[in-house]
Amino acid sequence: MGQRARRVLLVSVLLTVVVYFLPFARILSYPFVLLSTLVHEMGHGITAAVLGGQFHGFHMWADGSGVAQFSGVTNRVARAAVAAGGLVGPAVGAAVLFVVGKRPVIARMSLGLILIFLLVAEFTVVRGVFTHAFVICLMLLLALAVWIKRNWVAQFTAIFLAVQLSLSVFSRSDYLFTPVAHTSNGIAPSDVALMARALVLPYWFWGGLCAAFSIMVLWMGLRRLMRA
């Protein structure tokens, strides 16, 4: 079982490398940028909800930016945790997909659960035409992977998406070390700047801490996948 998962991982990585060397790589990789934004914003909202706040919704825009709306999180440590929840969201999501991707049957069941979660989100927290369109497209992809009665399809889908989220941890790491966020909604303090406001220490410290945590989580997920 472990050998097949490792082969799927290798194919996913090689396919990703090929995609980024194609002349139209920017177009092909665009959906994965949006995927990382989706997981990032959901990370903010879910963390807020877990800490007793209210997750009102999130918007995504065509430039890959996004924003989550929440309330009821007043504690300084909790506010910092909500900000961090988005920053480490892609790494945590990738690690989870790596773990469930080890076994084809578990991968298929997990994609089904993610599909249900997105369906609920579509009617509760998804905001904006563009966001709705992307979430619906992602749900169709997951539904296809679950509907096809070949468990290896679900396994490949889970691991391939995990690779894309892992890549986004590094390709978009510059956001961890900037005090300002530029979105289609305007300019606002970055997540690490919000953490610095709540917890005093400079933004680059919190960016480095989130980066270290993300790498550790990714390593744990990959290690679990590679284990025989």
Coordinates of N, CA, C and O in Angstrom, one line a residue, residues 80 83-84 87 173-182 188-212:
A80 N -4.9 36.6 17.2 CA -3.6 36.2 16.6 C -3.7 34.7 16.1 O -3.2 34.4 15.0
A83 N -5.6 34.8 12.8 CA -4.7 35.3 11.7 C -3.8 34.1 11.3 O -3.5 33.9 10.1
A84 N -3.2 33.4 12.2 CA -2.3 32.3 11.9 C -3.0 31.2 11.3 O -2.4 30.4 10.5
L87 N -2.7 31.4 7.6 CA -1.3 31.3 7.1 C -0.9 29.8 7.1 O -0.1 29.4 6.2
S173 N 5.2 32.3 0.1 CA 5.8 32.5 1.4 C 6.1 34.0 1.6 O 6.3 34.4 2.8
D174 N 6.2 34.8 0.6 CA 6.6 36.2 0.7 C 5.5 36.9 1.6 O 5.8 37.9 2.3
Y175 N 4.3 36.4 1.6 CA 3.2 37.0 2.3 C 3.5 36.9 3.8 O 2.9 37.7 4.6
L176 N 4.3 35.9 4.2 CA 4.6 35.7 5.6 C 5.5 36.8 6.2 O 5.7 37.0 7.4
F177 N 6.1 37.6 5.3 CA 7.1 38.6 5.7 C 6.8 40.0 5.2 O 7.7 40.7 4.8
T178 N 5.6 40.3 5.1 CA 5.2 41.7 4.7 C 4.1 42.2 5.6 O 3.2 41.4 6.1
P179 N 4.2 43.5 6.0 CA 3.2 44.0 6.9 C 1.9 44.5 6.2 O 0.9 44.8 6.9
V180 N 1.8 44.4 4.9 CA 0.7 44.9 4.2 C 0.2 43.8 3.2 O 0.9 43.1 2.6
A181 N -1.2 43.8 3.1 CA -1.8 42.8 2.2 C -2.5 43.6 1.1 O -3.3 44.5 1.4
H182 N -2.2 43.3 -0.1 CA -2.8 44.0 -1.3 C -3.9 43.0 -1.9 O -3.6 42.0 -2.4
A188 N -4.7 46.4 3.3 CA -5.0 46.2 4.7 C -3.8 45.6 5.4 O -2.9 45.1 4.7
P189 N -3.8 45.6 6.7 CA -2.7 44.9 7.4 C -2.6 43.5 7.1 O -3.7 42.8 6.9
S190 N -1.5 42.9 6.9 CA -1.3 41.5 6.6 C -1.6 40.7 7.8 O -1.8 41.2 8.9
D191 N -1.7 39.4 7.7 CA -2.0 38.5 8.8 C -0.9 38.6 9.9 O -1.2 38.6 11.1
V192 N 0.3 38.6 9.4 CA 1.4 38.7 10.4 C 1.5 40.0 11.1 O 1.9 40.1 12.3
A193 N 1.0 41.1 10.4 CA 0.9 42.4 11.0 C -0.1 42.4 12.1 O 0.0 43.0 13.2
L194 N -1.2 41.7 11.8 CA -2.3 41.5 12.8 C -1.8 40.7 14.0 O -2.2 41.0 15.2
M195 N -1.0 39.7 13.8 CA -0.4 38.9 14.9 C 0.5 39.8 15.7 O 0.5 39.7 17.0
A196 N 1.3 40.6 15.0 CA 2.2 41.5 15.8 C 1.5 42.5 16.6 O 1.9 42.8 17.8
R197 N 0.3 43.0 16.1 CA -0.5 44.0 16.9 C -1.0 43.3 18.2 O -1.1 43.9 19.2
A198 N -1.4 42.0 18.0 CA -2.0 41.3 19.1 C -1.0 40.8 20.1 O -1.3 40.8 21.3
L199 N 0.2 40.4 19.6 CA 1.1 39.8 20.5 C 2.5 40.5 20.6 O 3.5 39.9 21.1
V200 N 2.5 41.7 20.2 CA 3.7 42.6 20.5 C 4.9 42.4 19.6 O 5.4 43.3 18.9
L201 N 5.4 41.2 19.5 CA 6.6 40.9 18.8 C 6.5 41.3 17.3 O 5.4 41.3 16.8
P202 N 7.6 41.6 16.6 CA 7.5 42.0 15.2 C 6.9 41.0 14.2 O 6.9 39.8 14.5
Y203 N 6.3 41.5 13.1 CA 5.6 40.7 12.2 C 6.5 39.6 11.6 O 6.0 38.5 11.3
W204 N 7.8 39.9 11.3 CA 8.7 38.9 10.7 C 8.9 37.7 11.6 O 9.2 36.6 11.2
F205 N 8.8 38.0 12.9 CA 9.0 36.9 13.9 C 7.8 35.9 13.7 O 8.0 34.7 13.7
W206 N 6.6 36.4 13.7 CA 5.4 35.6 13.5 C 5.4 34.9 12.2 O 5.0 33.8 12.0
G207 N 5.9 35.6 11.1 CA 6.0 35.0 9.8 C 6.9 33.8 9.8 O 6.7 32.8 9.3
G208 N 8.1 34.0 10.5 CA 9.0 32.9 10.6 C 8.5 31.7 11.4 O 8.7 30.5 11.0
L209 N 7.8 32.0 12.4 CA 7.2 31.0 13.3 C 6.1 30.2 12.5 O 6.1 28.9 12.5
C210 N 5.3 30.9 11.7 CA 4.3 30.2 10.9 C 4.9 29.4 9.8 O 4.5 28.3 9.5
A211 N 6.0 29.9 9.2 CA 6.8 29.2 8.2 C 7.3 27.9 8.8 O 7.2 26.8 8.1
A212 N 7.9 28.0 9.9 CA 8.5 26.8 10.6 C 7.5 25.8 10.9 O 7.6 24.5 10.7

